[in-house]
Amino acid sequence: MALKQLLYKYALTFGTIIGILLFAFADNLQQIFHTQSALMFKTFALTVPLYFFMSVNRGKYQGGQDYQSLSITYQTEMWSRLLLTLGLLWLVPKEPAFIVSLGIALSFIFGLIPTNINLKNLTKTISLSKVNKKKVVNFLILTACYEFTQIVINNSDVLLVKHYFDTVDAGLYSSLAMIGRVVYFIAWMFVMLLLPTVVQKQKNGEATAPVLVKYVSYIGLLAIAIVLSCAVFPELIIQIMFGEAYISMAPLLWQYALATSLFAISNIFAYYFLSLDQYFPVILSGLLGISQIVMITFFHSTLYIVVQVQIVAMVALLVAQLLYFAHNSILNKTI
């Protein structure tokens, strides 16, 4: 109980700090990403603490393997986001970017359903031993850094394209990204099942590698099916999703899906080792995430080159994760 209260406190504290920084630099972000105004960034900033609070709430359900409550939090967030955004776009005469950001921000409130946290407990003094508190802080910092790298890898390409290309190309690329990331978001279902299972098997002294192999196989088969579909029916998929105006992105669809699939599989390895308190793959993922930004910054003459750069970065990440897994397995067998 004390640990949960401490996590909620840290979530609100860090969320508030990040929200203040985002609000303070909203004007700079507006200039960097060429948005119509800084209002969308300020809107996000006000609700960042809610996002952190919501994430801890979901982590509690995931750790307790309460998947019904966990699924409800995602359903309430996503459906409220859809309905609120559509309603606001219809009723409020403001710029669409601000309306969409407002809809996303408000959905974080609904993402807290269900929660049984008592806000009064957050004001109470929480005591943990120095050793346990240090472990909690280290884990939170590393996990937060890793989640930040996931956000960077997932969104930096879209933001950089918006910075380097004109509005038309940026819009075309955004449609490509929305379709190509399907495999990544589906992979999250397996990640939520993977972590508690690995932790439990480790506590029981059972082998954990077979669990990783099973989930990697699931994601791999899913990724192959999606990439093949995008390669065989790219024009049909894009036409159904966005219309004929976006057909020019058809040749790049399977390639973007491939880059996302490689990232999703790499993610499984990173979260596996994170659940075993091994942080090198997490650091590795962060470094290669930064390298992706650097490479796009230098190589962005065409949208084709941008996608190729991501494939190169994700291949390097997956190979590195596989080598670490092989090394770790050999080392454990030797011991």
Short mmCIF file of C-alpha atoms in Angstrom, two decimals:
data_model
loop_
_atom_site.label_atom_id
_atom_site.label_comp_id
_atom_site.label_asym_id
_atom_site.label_seq_id
_atom_site.Cartn_x
_atom_site.Cartn_y
_atom_site.Cartn_z
CA MET A 1 0.00 0.00 0.00
CA ALA A 2 2.83 2.39 0.92
CA LEU A 3 4.56 1.67 -2.39
CA LYS A 4 1.44 2.46 -4.41
CA GLN A 5 0.94 5.75 -2.59
CA LEU A 6 4.59 6.65 -3.17
CA LEU A 7 4.27 5.91 -6.89
CA TYR A 8 1.18 8.12 -7.15
CA LYS A 9 3.05 10.92 -5.39
CA TYR A 10 6.03 10.64 -7.71
CA ALA A 11 3.73 10.54 -10.73
CA LEU A 12 2.00 13.77 -9.75
CA THR A 13 5.31 15.45 -8.87
CA PHE A 14 7.15 14.54 -12.07
CA GLY A 15 4.05 15.12 -14.16
CA THR A 16 3.65 18.61 -12.75
CA ILE A 17 7.31 19.47 -13.40
CA ILE A 18 7.13 18.27 -17.01
CA GLY A 19 3.80 20.05 -17.50
CA ILE A 20 5.29 23.34 -16.28
CA LEU A 21 8.28 22.95 -18.63
CA LEU A 22 6.03 22.13 -21.57
CA PHE A 23 3.84 25.17 -20.84
CA ALA A 24 6.88 27.44 -20.46
CA PHE A 25 8.41 26.37 -23.79
CA ALA A 26 5.13 26.11 -25.73
CA ASP A 27 6.00 29.08 -27.93
CA ASN A 28 9.37 27.53 -28.83
CA LEU A 29 7.72 24.23 -29.72
CA GLN A 30 5.22 26.06 -31.90
CA GLN A 31 8.07 27.62 -33.89
CA ILE A 32 10.01 24.36 -34.19
CA PHE A 33 7.05 22.29 -35.42
CA HIS A 34 5.36 25.04 -37.44
CA THR A 35 1.94 24.75 -35.76
CA GLN A 36 -0.64 27.51 -36.09
CA SER A 37 -0.37 28.43 -32.41
CA ALA A 38 1.19 27.36 -29.12
CA LEU A 39 -2.24 26.72 -27.59
CA MET A 40 -2.18 22.99 -28.33
CA PHE A 41 1.09 22.54 -26.39
CA LYS A 42 -0.25 24.56 -23.46
CA THR A 43 -3.38 22.40 -23.43
CA PHE A 44 -1.30 19.23 -23.23
CA ALA A 45 0.86 20.79 -20.51
CA LEU A 46 -2.11 21.27 -18.18
CA THR A 47 -3.02 17.58 -18.30
CA VAL A 48 0.44 15.96 -18.19
CA PRO A 49 0.09 15.20 -14.43
CA LEU A 50 -3.15 13.36 -15.21
CA TYR A 51 -1.34 11.26 -17.81
CA PHE A 52 1.32 10.21 -15.28
CA PHE A 53 -1.36 9.46 -12.68
CA MET A 54 -3.28 7.39 -15.23
CA SER A 55 -0.14 5.45 -16.16
CA VAL A 56 0.56 4.46 -12.55
CA ASN A 57 -3.06 3.43 -12.15
CA ARG A 58 -2.74 1.15 -15.19
CA GLY A 59 0.57 -0.21 -13.92
CA LYS A 60 -1.16 -1.23 -10.71
CA TYR A 61 -3.80 -3.20 -12.62
CA GLN A 62 -1.19 -4.72 -14.92
CA GLY A 63 1.02 -5.83 -12.03
CA GLY A 64 -1.99 -7.35 -10.27
CA GLN A 65 -3.04 -9.03 -13.53
CA ASP A 66 -6.43 -7.34 -13.26
CA TYR A 67 -6.84 -7.18 -17.02
CA GLN A 68 -10.56 -6.36 -16.89
CA SER A 69 -9.95 -3.07 -15.06
CA LEU A 70 -6.91 -2.41 -17.23
CA SER A 71 -8.91 -2.85 -20.42
CA ILE A 72 -11.66 -0.58 -19.08
CA THR A 73 -9.17 2.28 -18.55
CA TYR A 74 -8.07 2.03 -22.19
CA GLN A 75 -11.66 1.79 -23.43
CA THR A 76 -12.82 4.82 -21.44
CA GLU A 77 -9.85 6.86 -22.64
CA MET A 78 -10.13 5.95 -26.33
CA TRP A 79 -13.92 6.18 -26.68
CA SER A 80 -14.09 9.47 -24.76
CA ARG A 81 -11.28 10.82 -26.96
CA LEU A 82 -13.18 9.92 -30.12
CA LEU A 83 -16.55 11.25 -28.98
CA LEU A 84 -15.19 14.39 -27.32
CA THR A 85 -13.02 15.31 -30.31
CA LEU A 86 -15.85 14.83 -32.80
CA GLY A 87 -18.25 16.80 -30.57
CA LEU A 88 -15.80 19.65 -30.06
CA LEU A 89 -14.97 19.84 -33.78
CA TRP A 90 -18.70 20.16 -34.48
CA LEU A 91 -19.60 22.63 -31.71
CA VAL A 92 -16.50 24.78 -31.06
CA PRO A 93 -15.34 27.21 -33.79
CA LYS A 94 -11.61 26.92 -33.04
CA GLU A 95 -8.61 25.70 -35.03
CA PRO A 96 -8.73 21.89 -35.50
CA ALA A 97 -5.27 21.29 -34.00
CA PHE A 98 -6.34 22.88 -30.71
CA ILE A 99 -9.64 20.96 -30.69
CA VAL A 100 -7.87 17.63 -31.24
CA SER A 101 -5.36 18.37 -28.48
CA LEU A 102 -8.19 19.37 -26.15
CA GLY A 103 -10.04 16.14 -26.90
CA ILE A 104 -6.92 14.11 -26.13
CA ALA A 105 -6.28 16.07 -22.94
CA LEU A 106 -9.83 15.60 -21.65
CA SER A 107 -9.71 11.88 -22.42
CA PHE A 108 -7.00 11.46 -19.76
CA ILE A 109 -9.67 12.23 -17.13
CA PHE A 110 -11.85 9.40 -18.41
CA GLY A 111 -8.76 7.18 -18.60
CA LEU A 112 -8.69 7.23 -14.80
CA ILE A 113 -11.86 5.13 -14.75
CA PRO A 114 -11.79 2.87 -12.81
CA THR A 115 -9.54 3.93 -9.92
CA ASN A 116 -9.86 3.40 -6.19
CA ILE A 117 -7.11 5.76 -5.04
CA ASN A 118 -8.00 7.99 -2.10
CA LEU A 119 -6.61 11.46 -2.81
CA LYS A 120 -6.45 12.18 0.93
CA ASN A 121 -3.79 9.47 1.28
CA LEU A 122 -1.48 11.41 -1.02
CA THR A 123 -0.93 13.99 1.73
CA LYS A 124 0.16 11.36 4.26
CA THR A 125 3.81 10.72 5.05
CA ILE A 126 4.98 7.48 3.47
CA SER A 127 7.87 5.55 4.98
CA LEU A 128 9.98 3.02 3.10
CA SER A 129 13.41 1.69 3.98
CA LYS A 130 16.29 3.51 2.27
CA VAL A 131 17.15 0.40 0.26
CA ASN A 132 13.59 -0.09 -1.03
CA LYS A 133 13.14 3.61 -1.70
CA LYS A 134 16.37 3.69 -3.72
CA LYS A 135 15.19 0.70 -5.77
CA VAL A 136 11.85 2.38 -6.44
CA VAL A 137 13.46 5.67 -7.48
CA ASN A 138 16.01 3.94 -9.75
CA PHE A 139 13.32 1.85 -11.40
CA LEU A 140 11.08 4.89 -11.92
CA ILE A 141 13.87 6.96 -13.43
CA LEU A 142 14.97 4.21 -15.82
CA THR A 143 11.39 3.34 -16.79
CA ALA A 144 10.53 7.01 -17.32
CA CYS A 145 13.62 7.45 -19.51
CA TYR A 146 12.69 4.38 -21.51
CA GLU A 147 9.11 5.53 -21.97
CA PHE A 148 10.46 8.87 -23.10
CA THR A 149 12.58 7.13 -25.74
CA GLN A 150 9.46 5.27 -26.91
CA ILE A 151 7.66 8.57 -27.35
CA VAL A 152 10.67 9.98 -29.19
CA ILE A 153 10.99 7.00 -31.54
CA ASN A 154 7.24 6.90 -32.16
CA ASN A 155 6.73 10.58 -32.86
CA SER A 156 10.05 12.18 -33.80
CA ASP A 157 9.80 11.17 -37.45
CA VAL A 158 6.37 12.80 -37.86
CA LEU A 159 7.50 15.97 -36.09
CA LEU A 160 10.76 16.16 -38.07
CA VAL A 161 8.91 15.65 -41.35
CA LYS A 162 6.58 18.46 -40.34
CA HIS A 163 9.64 20.61 -39.69
CA TYR A 164 11.59 19.82 -42.88
CA PHE A 165 8.79 19.31 -45.44
CA ASP A 166 5.86 21.38 -46.63
CA THR A 167 2.31 20.96 -45.36
CA VAL A 168 1.24 18.61 -48.17
CA ASP A 169 4.12 16.17 -47.69
CA ALA A 170 3.75 16.32 -43.91
CA GLY A 171 0.06 15.44 -44.22
CA LEU A 172 0.79 12.55 -46.57
CA TYR A 173 3.46 11.21 -44.23
CA SER A 174 1.15 11.46 -41.21
CA SER A 175 -1.39 9.24 -42.97
CA LEU A 176 1.38 6.74 -43.69
CA ALA A 177 2.42 6.75 -40.04
CA MET A 178 -1.11 6.20 -38.74
CA ILE A 179 -1.56 3.06 -40.84
CA GLY A 180 1.97 1.71 -40.41
CA ARG A 181 1.87 1.85 -36.62
CA VAL A 182 -0.97 -0.62 -36.28
CA VAL A 183 1.43 -3.44 -35.43
CA TYR A 184 3.07 -1.39 -32.65
CA PHE A 185 -0.17 -0.67 -30.84
CA ILE A 186 -1.34 -4.27 -31.17
CA ALA A 187 2.01 -5.37 -29.73
CA TRP A 188 1.20 -3.47 -26.55
CA MET A 189 -1.42 -6.11 -25.70
CA PHE A 190 1.34 -8.70 -25.56
CA VAL A 191 3.64 -6.41 -23.56
CA MET A 192 0.96 -6.04 -20.88
CA LEU A 193 0.73 -9.83 -20.65
CA LEU A 194 4.49 -10.37 -20.80
CA LEU A 195 5.72 -8.32 -17.83
CA PRO A 196 3.64 -9.82 -14.99
CA THR A 197 4.15 -13.34 -16.37
CA VAL A 198 7.94 -12.96 -16.47
CA VAL A 199 8.09 -11.45 -12.99
CA GLN A 200 5.96 -14.24 -11.55
CA LYS A 201 8.04 -16.98 -13.19
CA GLN A 202 11.23 -15.37 -11.95
CA LYS A 203 9.85 -15.37 -8.39
CA ASN A 204 8.93 -19.04 -8.75
CA GLY A 205 12.42 -19.89 -10.03
CA GLU A 206 11.10 -20.95 -13.43
CA ALA A 207 12.64 -20.32 -16.85
CA THR A 208 11.51 -17.01 -18.37
CA ALA A 209 13.08 -17.26 -21.84
CA PRO A 210 10.29 -19.51 -23.23
CA VAL A 211 7.77 -16.80 -22.37
CA LEU A 212 9.78 -14.25 -24.35
CA VAL A 213 10.11 -16.61 -27.33
CA LYS A 214 6.35 -17.22 -27.31
CA TYR A 215 5.41 -13.54 -27.36
CA VAL A 216 8.10 -12.63 -29.91
CA SER A 217 6.69 -15.39 -32.14
CA TYR A 218 3.18 -13.93 -31.80
CA ILE A 219 4.36 -10.43 -32.69
CA GLY A 220 6.57 -11.75 -35.48
CA LEU A 221 3.72 -13.62 -37.18
CA LEU A 222 1.44 -10.62 -36.77
CA ALA A 223 4.10 -8.30 -38.20
CA ILE A 224 4.68 -10.54 -41.21
CA ALA A 225 0.94 -10.61 -41.95
CA ILE A 226 0.64 -6.81 -41.72
CA VAL A 227 3.76 -6.07 -43.78
CA LEU A 228 2.67 -8.52 -46.49
CA SER A 229 -0.82 -6.98 -46.56
CA CYS A 230 0.70 -3.52 -46.92
CA ALA A 231 2.97 -4.77 -49.72
CA VAL A 232 0.23 -6.57 -51.68
CA PHE A 233 -2.71 -4.17 -51.14
CA PRO A 234 -1.16 -0.75 -50.36
CA GLU A 235 -3.44 1.31 -52.58
CA LEU A 236 -6.58 -0.43 -51.33
CA ILE A 237 -5.61 0.08 -47.68
CA ILE A 238 -4.79 3.76 -48.14
CA GLN A 239 -7.91 4.42 -50.20
CA ILE A 240 -10.15 2.82 -47.56
CA MET A 241 -8.45 4.70 -44.71
CA PHE A 242 -7.89 8.15 -46.21
CA GLY A 243 -9.07 8.31 -49.82
CA GLU A 244 -7.46 8.66 -53.24
CA ALA A 245 -5.66 11.88 -52.34
CA TYR A 246 -3.13 9.86 -50.32
CA ILE A 247 -2.46 7.10 -52.89
CA SER A 248 1.02 8.51 -53.62
CA MET A 249 2.18 7.05 -50.28
CA ALA A 250 1.31 3.48 -51.35
CA PRO A 251 4.91 2.42 -52.30
CA LEU A 252 6.16 3.43 -48.84
CA LEU A 253 3.43 1.74 -46.80
CA TRP A 254 5.00 -1.71 -46.43
CA GLN A 255 8.40 -0.19 -45.70
CA TYR A 256 7.04 1.97 -42.90
CA ALA A 257 5.14 -1.04 -41.56
CA LEU A 258 8.41 -2.99 -41.62
CA ALA A 259 10.22 -0.32 -39.60
CA THR A 260 7.40 -0.27 -37.05
CA SER A 261 7.35 -4.08 -36.84
CA LEU A 262 11.08 -4.21 -36.12
CA PHE A 263 10.58 -1.62 -33.40
CA ALA A 264 7.68 -3.55 -31.87
CA ILE A 265 9.70 -6.78 -31.69
CA SER A 266 12.67 -4.92 -30.18
CA ASN A 267 10.30 -3.51 -27.60
CA ILE A 268 9.36 -6.99 -26.44
CA PHE A 269 13.02 -7.74 -25.68
CA ALA A 270 13.51 -4.44 -23.85
CA TYR A 271 10.47 -4.91 -21.62
CA TYR A 272 11.46 -8.52 -20.95
CA PHE A 273 14.83 -7.47 -19.59
CA LEU A 274 13.27 -4.52 -17.76
CA SER A 275 11.05 -6.96 -15.86
CA LEU A 276 14.22 -8.89 -14.90
CA ASP A 277 15.92 -5.71 -13.60
CA GLN A 278 18.41 -5.68 -16.48
CA TYR A 279 18.66 -2.17 -17.86
CA PHE A 280 21.31 -2.34 -20.61
CA PRO A 281 18.75 -3.08 -23.38
CA VAL A 282 16.73 -0.09 -22.16
CA ILE A 283 19.78 2.18 -22.46
CA LEU A 284 20.52 0.64 -25.86
CA SER A 285 17.02 1.43 -27.07
CA GLY A 286 17.38 5.02 -25.92
CA LEU A 287 20.69 5.50 -27.71
CA LEU A 288 19.37 4.11 -30.98
CA GLY A 289 16.22 6.21 -30.60
CA ILE A 290 18.41 9.30 -30.42
CA SER A 291 20.45 8.06 -33.39
CA GLN A 292 17.24 7.89 -35.43
CA ILE A 293 16.63 11.60 -34.82
CA VAL A 294 20.22 12.44 -35.72
CA MET A 295 20.08 10.43 -38.95
CA ILE A 296 16.77 11.97 -40.05
CA THR A 297 18.22 15.40 -39.29
CA PHE A 298 21.08 14.74 -41.73
CA PHE A 299 19.25 12.56 -44.28
CA HIS A 300 15.81 13.90 -45.19
CA SER A 301 16.00 14.85 -48.85
CA THR A 302 12.84 12.81 -49.59
CA LEU A 303 10.17 10.95 -47.63
CA TYR A 304 11.60 7.74 -49.05
CA ILE A 305 14.97 8.48 -47.41
CA VAL A 306 13.24 9.26 -44.08
CA VAL A 307 11.58 5.83 -44.07
CA GLN A 308 14.82 4.07 -45.10
CA VAL A 309 16.67 5.73 -42.22
CA GLN A 310 14.13 4.36 -39.77
CA ILE A 311 14.46 0.84 -41.19
CA VAL A 312 18.25 1.01 -40.74
CA ALA A 313 17.91 2.25 -37.15
CA MET A 314 15.33 -0.40 -36.23
CA VAL A 315 17.35 -3.24 -37.81
CA ALA A 316 20.35 -2.13 -35.75
CA LEU A 317 18.21 -2.03 -32.60
CA LEU A 318 16.74 -5.50 -33.12
CA VAL A 319 20.14 -7.05 -33.94
CA ALA A 320 21.60 -5.49 -30.79
CA GLN A 321 18.72 -6.83 -28.65
CA LEU A 322 19.13 -10.32 -30.15
CA LEU A 323 22.88 -10.32 -29.50
CA TYR A 324 22.34 -9.25 -25.90
CA PHE A 325 19.69 -11.94 -25.42
CA ALA A 326 22.03 -14.59 -26.86
CA HIS A 327 24.92 -13.39 -24.70
CA ASN A 328 22.72 -13.35 -21.61
CA SER A 329 21.43 -16.87 -22.32
CA ILE A 330 24.94 -18.27 -22.82
CA LEU A 331 26.18 -16.54 -19.67
CA ASN A 332 23.35 -17.95 -17.55
CA LYS A 333 23.92 -21.46 -18.89
CA THR A 334 27.64 -21.15 -18.13
CA ILE A 335 26.91 -20.08 -14.57
#
